PDB file of C-alpha atoms in Angstrom:
ATOM      1  CA  UNK A   1     -51.681 -33.213 -88.579  1.00 77.00           C
ATOM      2  CA  UNK A   2     -48.435 -32.122 -90.235  1.00 78.00           C
ATOM      3  CA  UNK A   3     -49.967 -32.979 -93.597  1.00 78.00           C
ATOM      4  CA  UNK A   4     -53.177 -31.025 -92.814  1.00 84.00           C
ATOM      5  CA  UNK A   5     -55.154 -34.128 -93.755  1.00 88.00           C
ATOM      6  CA  UNK A   6     -58.352 -32.781 -92.172  1.00 92.00           C
ATOM      7  CA  UNK A   7     -60.012 -29.762 -90.571  1.00 91.00           C
ATOM      8  CA  UNK A   8     -62.310 -30.039 -87.555  1.00 93.00           C
ATOM      9  CA  UNK A   9     -65.816 -28.760 -88.317  1.00 93.00           C
ATOM     10  CA  UNK A  10     -69.310 -29.085 -86.793  1.00 93.00           C
ATOM     11  CA  UNK A  11     -71.183 -32.115 -88.204  1.00 90.00           C
ATOM     12  CA  UNK A  12     -72.937 -30.928 -91.402  1.00 90.00           C
ATOM     13  CA  UNK A  13     -76.585 -31.725 -92.014  1.00 86.00           C
ATOM     14  CA  UNK A  14     -77.541 -34.333 -94.623  1.00 84.00           C
ATOM     15  CA  UNK A  15     -73.939 -35.519 -95.027  1.00 86.00           C
ATOM     16  CA  UNK A  16     -72.573 -39.022 -94.592  1.00 88.00           C
ATOM     17  CA  UNK A  17     -70.087 -39.321 -91.707  1.00 91.00           C
ATOM     18  CA  UNK A  18     -67.558 -42.075 -92.433  1.00 92.00           C
ATOM     19  CA  UNK A  19     -66.245 -44.079 -89.487  1.00 92.00           C
ATOM     20  CA  UNK A  20     -62.583 -44.906 -88.889  1.00 93.00           C
ATOM     21  CA  UNK A  21     -60.456 -47.374 -86.937  1.00 93.00           C
ATOM     22  CA  UNK A  22     -56.847 -48.170 -86.106  1.00 94.00           C
ATOM     23  CA  UNK A  23     -55.163 -51.168 -87.707  1.00 93.00           C
ATOM     24  CA  UNK A  24     -51.957 -52.781 -86.472  1.00 94.00           C
ATOM     25  CA  UNK A  25     -49.589 -55.059 -88.324  1.00 91.00           C
ATOM     26  CA  UNK A  26     -46.008 -56.276 -88.444  1.00 90.00           C
ATOM     27  CA  UNK A  27     -43.759 -55.454 -91.378  1.00 83.00           C
ATOM     28  CA  UNK A  28     -41.157 -58.169 -91.889  1.00 84.00           C
ATOM     29  CA  UNK A  29     -37.736 -58.358 -93.514  1.00 81.00           C
ATOM     30  CA  UNK A  30     -37.018 -60.864 -96.315  1.00 78.00           C
ATOM     31  CA  UNK A  31     -35.674 -63.322 -93.708  1.00 83.00           C
ATOM     32  CA  UNK A  32     -38.920 -63.179 -91.726  1.00 85.00           C
ATOM     33  CA  UNK A  33     -37.610 -61.059 -88.857  1.00 90.00           C
ATOM     34  CA  UNK A  34     -39.680 -58.071 -87.707  1.00 90.00           C
ATOM     35  CA  UNK A  35     -38.758 -54.819 -89.448  1.00 85.00           C
ATOM     36  CA  UNK A  36     -41.274 -52.525 -87.748  1.00 85.00           C
ATOM     37  CA  UNK A  37     -44.583 -52.301 -85.933  1.00 92.00           C
ATOM     38  CA  UNK A  38     -47.111 -50.298 -87.933  1.00 88.00           C
ATOM     39  CA  UNK A  39     -50.216 -48.495 -86.703  1.00 90.00           C
ATOM     40  CA  UNK A  40     -52.430 -46.917 -89.337  1.00 89.00           C
ATOM     41  CA  UNK A  41     -55.629 -44.911 -89.161  1.00 91.00           C
ATOM     42  CA  UNK A  42     -58.063 -46.320 -91.735  1.00 92.00           C
ATOM     43  CA  UNK A  43     -61.385 -44.897 -92.864  1.00 92.00           C
ATOM     44  CA  UNK A  44     -64.330 -47.309 -93.008  1.00 91.00           C
ATOM     45  CA  UNK A  45     -64.764 -46.913 -96.736  1.00 88.00           C
ATOM     46  CA  UNK A  46     -67.589 -49.446 -96.826  1.00 86.00           C
ATOM     47  CA  UNK A  47     -69.820 -46.765 -95.241  1.00 81.00           C
ATOM     48  CA  UNK A  48     -69.222 -44.331 -98.141  1.00 83.00           C
ATOM     49  CA  UNK A  49     -72.055 -43.592-100.548  1.00 80.00           C
ATOM     50  CA  UNK A  50     -71.331 -43.507-104.273  1.00 81.00           C
ATOM     51  CA  UNK A  51     -72.199 -40.168-105.853  1.00 71.00           C
ATOM     52  CA  UNK A  52     -72.048 -38.406-102.470  1.00 71.00           C
ATOM     53  CA  UNK A  53     -68.556 -38.905-101.040  1.00 72.00           C
ATOM     54  CA  UNK A  54     -66.861 -40.904-103.805  1.00 77.00           C
ATOM     55  CA  UNK A  55     -67.103 -41.360-107.555  1.00 76.00           C
ATOM     56  CA  UNK A  56     -64.296 -43.113-109.463  1.00 73.00           C
ATOM     57  CA  UNK A  57     -62.150 -45.649-107.618  1.00 74.00           C
ATOM     58  CA  UNK A  58     -59.818 -47.051-110.307  1.00 74.00           C
ATOM     59  CA  UNK A  59     -56.041 -47.069-109.801  1.00 73.00           C
ATOM     60  CA  UNK A  60     -53.592 -48.698-112.239  1.00 73.00           C
ATOM     61  CA  UNK A  61     -50.999 -51.186-110.964  1.00 82.00           C
ATOM     62  CA  UNK A  62     -47.872 -52.146-112.907  1.00 87.00           C
ATOM     63  CA  UNK A  63     -48.129 -55.477-114.719  1.00 90.00           C
ATOM     64  CA  UNK A  64     -45.852 -58.375-113.685  1.00 89.00           C
ATOM     65  CA  UNK A  65     -44.697 -58.707-117.300  1.00 91.00           C
ATOM     66  CA  UNK A  66     -43.630 -55.041-117.342  1.00 92.00           C
ATOM     67  CA  UNK A  67     -41.611 -55.544-114.147  1.00 91.00           C
ATOM     68  CA  UNK A  68     -39.757 -58.512-115.659  1.00 90.00           C
ATOM     69  CA  UNK A  69     -39.027 -56.665-118.915  1.00 93.00           C
ATOM     70  CA  UNK A  70     -37.607 -53.545-117.221  1.00 93.00           C
ATOM     71  CA  UNK A  71     -35.526 -55.576-114.760  1.00 92.00           C
ATOM     72  CA  UNK A  72     -34.138 -57.671-117.609  1.00 93.00           C
ATOM     73  CA  UNK A  73     -33.339 -54.534-119.625  1.00 95.00           C
ATOM     74  CA  UNK A  74     -31.606 -52.861-116.665  1.00 94.00           C
ATOM     75  CA  UNK A  75     -29.524 -55.966-115.885  1.00 93.00           C
ATOM     76  CA  UNK A  76     -28.547 -56.380-119.537  1.00 95.00           C
ATOM     77  CA  UNK A  77     -27.372 -52.749-119.729  1.00 95.00           C
ATOM     78  CA  UNK A  78     -25.754 -52.870-116.251  1.00 95.00           C
ATOM     79  CA  UNK A  79     -27.936 -50.050-114.902  1.00 95.00           C
ATOM     80  CA  UNK A  80     -28.310 -49.645-111.158  1.00 94.00           C
ATOM     81  CA  UNK A  81     -31.876 -50.385-109.965  1.00 94.00           C
ATOM     82  CA  UNK A  82     -33.112 -48.228-107.080  1.00 93.00           C
ATOM     83  CA  UNK A  83     -36.155 -48.928-104.921  1.00 92.00           C
ATOM     84  CA  UNK A  84     -38.263 -46.242-103.241  1.00 91.00           C
ATOM     85  CA  UNK A  85     -41.085 -46.369-100.713  1.00 88.00           C
ATOM     86  CA  UNK A  86     -43.384 -43.347-100.402  1.00 90.00           C
ATOM     87  CA  UNK A  87     -44.230 -42.697 -96.760  1.00 86.00           C
ATOM     88  CA  UNK A  88     -47.996 -42.552 -96.149  1.00 85.00           C
ATOM     89  CA  UNK A  89     -48.564 -42.245 -99.895  1.00 86.00           C
ATOM     90  CA  UNK A  90     -52.363 -41.985 -99.852  1.00 86.00           C
ATOM     91  CA  UNK A  91     -52.248 -38.951 -97.540  1.00 87.00           C
ATOM     92  CA  UNK A  92     -50.821 -36.960-100.467  1.00 87.00           C
ATOM     93  CA  UNK A  93     -53.907 -37.388-102.645  1.00 85.00           C
ATOM     94  CA  UNK A  94     -56.154 -34.329-103.010  1.00 85.00           C
ATOM     95  CA  UNK A  95     -59.884 -35.008-102.651  1.00 87.00           C
ATOM     96  CA  UNK A  96     -62.374 -33.461-105.068  1.00 83.00           C
ATOM     97  CA  UNK A  97     -65.394 -34.802-103.139  1.00 86.00           C
ATOM     98  CA  UNK A  98     -66.606 -33.612 -99.737  1.00 88.00           C
ATOM     99  CA  UNK A  99     -65.817 -36.359 -97.245  1.00 91.00           C
ATOM    100  CA  UNK A 100     -66.486 -36.189 -93.495  1.00 92.00           C
ATOM    101  CA  UNK A 101     -65.060 -38.650 -90.987  1.00 93.00           C
ATOM    102  CA  UNK A 102     -65.337 -39.326 -87.281  1.00 93.00           C
ATOM    103  CA  UNK A 103     -62.366 -38.237 -85.179  1.00 93.00           C
ATOM    104  CA  UNK A 104     -59.863 -41.046 -84.514  1.00 92.00           C
ATOM    105  CA  UNK A 105     -60.229 -42.916 -81.233  1.00 90.00           C
ATOM    106  CA  UNK A 106     -57.838 -41.578 -78.606  1.00 88.00           C
ATOM    107  CA  UNK A 107     -57.183 -38.306 -80.467  1.00 86.00           C
ATOM    108  CA  UNK A 108     -60.501 -36.497 -80.124  1.00 85.00           C
ATOM    109  CA  UNK A 109     -60.064 -32.746 -79.648  1.00 85.00           C
ATOM    110  CA  UNK A 110     -63.746 -31.801 -79.403  1.00 83.00           C
ATOM    111  CA  UNK A 111     -66.251 -34.647 -79.486  1.00 82.00           C
ATOM    112  CA  UNK A 112     -68.903 -32.369 -80.997  1.00 88.00           C
ATOM    113  CA  UNK A 113     -66.801 -31.964 -84.164  1.00 93.00           C
ATOM    114  CA  UNK A 114     -65.954 -34.213 -87.122  1.00 94.00           C
ATOM    115  CA  UNK A 115     -63.050 -34.294 -89.566  1.00 93.00           C
ATOM    116  CA  UNK A 116     -63.568 -32.677 -92.965  1.00 93.00           C
ATOM    117  CA  UNK A 117     -60.973 -34.466 -95.073  1.00 93.00           C
ATOM    118  CA  UNK A 118     -58.721 -32.250 -97.197  1.00 90.00           C
ATOM    119  CA  UNK A 119     -56.526 -35.151 -98.298  1.00 89.00           C
ATOM    120  CA  UNK A 120     -57.220 -38.809 -98.909  1.00 89.00           C
ATOM    121  CA  UNK A 121     -56.782 -41.318 -96.117  1.00 90.00           C
ATOM    122  CA  UNK A 122     -56.250 -45.075 -96.212  1.00 89.00           C
ATOM    123  CA  UNK A 123     -59.508 -46.967 -96.496  1.00 89.00           C
ATOM    124  CA  UNK A 124     -61.358 -44.398 -98.623  1.00 90.00           C
ATOM    125  CA  UNK A 125     -62.625 -45.897-101.855  1.00 88.00           C
ATOM    126  CA  UNK A 126     -61.066 -43.146-103.976  1.00 88.00           C
ATOM    127  CA  UNK A 127     -57.730 -43.006-102.093  1.00 89.00           C
ATOM    128  CA  UNK A 128     -55.700 -45.147-104.565  1.00 87.00           C
ATOM    129  CA  UNK A 129     -57.038 -43.149-107.528  1.00 88.00           C
ATOM    130  CA  UNK A 130     -56.266 -39.677-106.138  1.00 88.00           C
ATOM    131  CA  UNK A 131     -52.765 -40.781-105.067  1.00 90.00           C
ATOM    132  CA  UNK A 132     -52.153 -42.176-108.544  1.00 89.00           C
ATOM    133  CA  UNK A 133     -53.348 -38.903-110.099  1.00 89.00           C
ATOM    134  CA  UNK A 134     -51.087 -36.842-107.823  1.00 91.00           C
ATOM    135  CA  UNK A 135     -48.035 -38.963-108.612  1.00 93.00           C
ATOM    136  CA  UNK A 136     -48.770 -38.838-112.345  1.00 92.00           C
ATOM    137  CA  UNK A 137     -48.955 -35.018-112.272  1.00 93.00           C
ATOM    138  CA  UNK A 138     -45.702 -34.823-110.298  1.00 94.00           C
ATOM    139  CA  UNK A 139     -43.865 -37.139-112.704  1.00 95.00           C
ATOM    140  CA  UNK A 140     -45.151 -35.169-115.703  1.00 95.00           C
ATOM    141  CA  UNK A 141     -43.375 -32.090-114.289  1.00 94.00           C
ATOM    142  CA  UNK A 142     -40.156 -34.101-114.580  1.00 93.00           C
ATOM    143  CA  UNK A 143     -41.018 -34.868-118.251  1.00 94.00           C
ATOM    144  CA  UNK A 144     -42.069 -38.462-117.577  1.00 95.00           C
ATOM    145  CA  UNK A 145     -44.797 -39.966-119.729  1.00 94.00           C
ATOM    146  CA  UNK A 146     -46.828 -43.153-119.058  1.00 92.00           C
ATOM    147  CA  UNK A 147     -46.429 -45.806-121.734  1.00 92.00           C
ATOM    148  CA  UNK A 148     -49.378 -46.955-123.830  1.00 91.00           C
ATOM    149  CA  UNK A 149     -48.829 -50.597-122.918  1.00 90.00           C
ATOM    150  CA  UNK A 150     -48.753 -49.984-119.150  1.00 91.00           C
ATOM    151  CA  UNK A 151     -49.977 -46.814-117.409  1.00 89.00           C
ATOM    152  CA  UNK A 152     -47.800 -47.615-114.374  1.00 92.00           C
ATOM    153  CA  UNK A 153     -44.557 -47.520-116.360  1.00 95.00           C
ATOM    154  CA  UNK A 154     -43.241 -43.962-116.750  1.00 96.00           C
ATOM    155  CA  UNK A 155     -40.452 -43.101-119.177  1.00 96.00           C
ATOM    156  CA  UNK A 156     -38.228 -40.054-119.504  1.00 94.00           C
ATOM    157  CA  UNK A 157     -36.168 -39.793-122.672  1.00 93.00           C
ATOM    158  CA  UNK A 158     -33.893 -37.115-124.042  1.00 88.00           C
ATOM    159  CA  UNK A 159     -30.904 -37.122-126.380  1.00 87.00           C
ATOM    160  CA  UNK A 160     -28.607 -39.012-124.007  1.00 91.00           C
ATOM    161  CA  UNK A 161     -30.764 -39.850-120.964  1.00 93.00           C
ATOM    162  CA  UNK A 162     -33.262 -42.677-120.445  1.00 94.00           C
ATOM    163  CA  UNK A 163     -34.962 -43.256-117.078  1.00 96.00           C
ATOM    164  CA  UNK A 164     -37.764 -45.698-116.213  1.00 96.00           C
ATOM    165  CA  UNK A 165     -40.032 -45.588-113.150  1.00 95.00           C
ATOM    166  CA  UNK A 166     -42.255 -48.549-112.259  1.00 94.00           C
ATOM    167  CA  UNK A 167     -45.120 -47.774-109.880  1.00 92.00           C
ATOM    168  CA  UNK A 168     -46.885 -50.328-107.684  1.00 89.00           C
ATOM    169  CA  UNK A 169     -49.104 -48.173-105.419  1.00 86.00           C
ATOM    170  CA  UNK A 170     -46.475 -46.641-103.076  1.00 86.00           C
ATOM    171  CA  UNK A 171     -43.498 -48.800-104.148  1.00 88.00           C
ATOM    172  CA  UNK A 172     -41.350 -47.379-106.936  1.00 91.00           C
ATOM    173  CA  UNK A 173     -38.488 -48.847-108.947  1.00 93.00           C
ATOM    174  CA  UNK A 174     -36.205 -46.335-110.675  1.00 95.00           C
ATOM    175  CA  UNK A 175     -33.521 -47.247-113.196  1.00 95.00           C
ATOM    176  CA  UNK A 176     -31.755 -45.556-116.072  1.00 94.00           C
ATOM    177  CA  UNK A 177     -28.508 -44.892-117.875  1.00 94.00           C
ATOM    178  CA  UNK A 178     -27.590 -41.727-115.913  1.00 92.00           C
ATOM    179  CA  UNK A 179     -26.899 -42.128-112.166  1.00 92.00           C
ATOM    180  CA  UNK A 180     -26.836 -38.371-111.526  1.00 93.00           C
ATOM    181  CA  UNK A 181     -30.214 -37.883-113.189  1.00 94.00           C
ATOM    182  CA  UNK A 182     -31.736 -40.776-111.222  1.00 93.00           C
ATOM    183  CA  UNK A 183     -30.460 -39.243-107.960  1.00 93.00           C
ATOM    184  CA  UNK A 184     -31.869 -35.823-108.901  1.00 94.00           C
ATOM    185  CA  UNK A 185     -35.266 -37.388-109.614  1.00 93.00           C
ATOM    186  CA  UNK A 186     -35.275 -39.193-106.253  1.00 93.00           C
ATOM    187  CA  UNK A 187     -34.352 -35.967-104.429  1.00 93.00           C
ATOM    188  CA  UNK A 188     -37.194 -34.124-106.173  1.00 94.00           C
ATOM    189  CA  UNK A 189     -39.728 -36.825-105.278  1.00 93.00           C
ATOM    190  CA  UNK A 190     -38.565 -36.779-101.665  1.00 92.00           C
ATOM    191  CA  UNK A 191     -39.235 -33.021-101.463  1.00 91.00           C
ATOM    192  CA  UNK A 192     -42.750 -33.576-102.797  1.00 91.00           C
ATOM    193  CA  UNK A 193     -43.822 -36.663-100.835  1.00 88.00           C
ATOM    194  CA  UNK A 194     -41.275 -37.820 -98.226  1.00 87.00           C
ATOM    195  CA  UNK A 195     -39.680 -40.812 -99.885  1.00 89.00           C
ATOM    196  CA  UNK A 196     -37.670 -43.607 -98.284  1.00 88.00           C
ATOM    197  CA  UNK A 197     -34.747 -44.571-100.498  1.00 87.00           C
ATOM    198  CA  UNK A 198     -34.260 -48.320 -99.983  1.00 86.00           C
ATOM    199  CA  UNK A 199     -31.139 -48.353-102.146  1.00 85.00           C
ATOM    200  CA  UNK A 200     -30.286 -51.150-104.548  1.00 88.00           C
ATOM    201  CA  UNK A 201     -33.296 -53.340-105.354  1.00 86.00           C
ATOM    202  CA  UNK A 202     -33.213 -56.650-103.488  1.00 81.00           C
ATOM    203  CA  UNK A 203     -36.787 -57.479-102.380  1.00 75.00           C
ATOM    204  CA  UNK A 204     -39.903 -56.393-104.294  1.00 78.00           C
ATOM    205  CA  UNK A 205     -43.549 -57.518-103.961  1.00 76.00           C
ATOM    206  CA  UNK A 206     -42.541 -60.549-101.941  1.00 71.00           C
ATOM    207  CA  UNK A 207     -39.865 -61.597-104.461  1.00 73.00           C
TER     208      UNK A 207
END
């Protein structure tokens, strides 16, 4: 609601109404202990109709080889490696298609209305793509450019500053030769998306 993810509207004629459900899971620490209990509202994307409420679905993911190369480079140059987690990342993606969804169970305000989605929501087929597009636009404002070899590796270079950002959906690794610049970038991203700074990298993609 704070993110204005949807607006309540009367059910439109000749439009597909996507279902939704709650999912629950445990997020664990590296030692296996429980970190948090997560509840997430997920759209039933399998009920979407291509050409009506979604078109492209592609979203790039950083390559394992790229991760190893950047980590090796950072360790060799003694750069600090910071890890970020974007809170509810997909809810930041702007939809270009008209998508209507049932109201979430337990939070119905008027059962005669449906949700017209203004932002993406987890489960939508296009959600990873629109989040990726939004992040790419935001990073370009900070003068980051994706590399030709890997679209999920973003580089910012100037005369005396080099900063790399690796993107794996909503997990980001940031490293570079200027600590102040890295901190400024993280602060900017937090203002745009609500970012959790996990500090020094210690546990990434199950490793």
